[in-house]
Amino acid sequence: MLHTIQRIPAAKIQSGYSRSTIYLRIAQGLWTKPVSLGPRAVGWPSSEIAALNAARISGKSDTQIRELVESLHTKRKLLAEAWGL
């Protein structure tokens, strides 16, 4: 499985949100936390952006999206464990 990470410009385009809205959504629990790529760089797995977009498109409630965000964070941890990280 290919895991690509999208920086903020790509995340903005794919989601339709502005930078400030993405960070507001993170604070609200409606968007996943960014992955650190270095001291001054972050991004998001493209699969997470796609999952969040699909949830919005399908009309999921904010509560359901918060549950999805928690699930995506859990999957990150499991992926790291599977890779022995």
Short mmCIF file of C-alpha atoms in Angstrom, two decimals, residues 29 31-32 65-75:
data_model
loop_
_atom_site.label_atom_id
_atom_site.label_comp_id
_atom_site.label_asym_id
_atom_site.label_seq_id
_atom_site.Cartn_x
_atom_site.Cartn_y
_atom_site.Cartn_z
CA GLY A 29 -11.68 17.15 16.49
CA TRP A 31 -9.72 16.72 11.12
CA THR A 32 -6.73 14.54 11.88
CA ILE A 65 -16.63 12.54 11.85
CA ARG A 66 -15.04 12.88 15.30
CA GLU A 67 -15.33 9.10 15.64
CA LEU A 68 -13.72 8.72 12.21
CA VAL A 69 -10.85 11.01 13.25
CA GLU A 70 -10.25 8.89 16.36
CA SER A 71 -10.30 5.77 14.21
CA LEU A 72 -7.79 7.26 11.76
CA HIS A 73 -5.45 8.21 14.62
CA THR A 74 -5.70 4.64 15.94
CA LYS A 75 -4.88 3.27 12.48
#
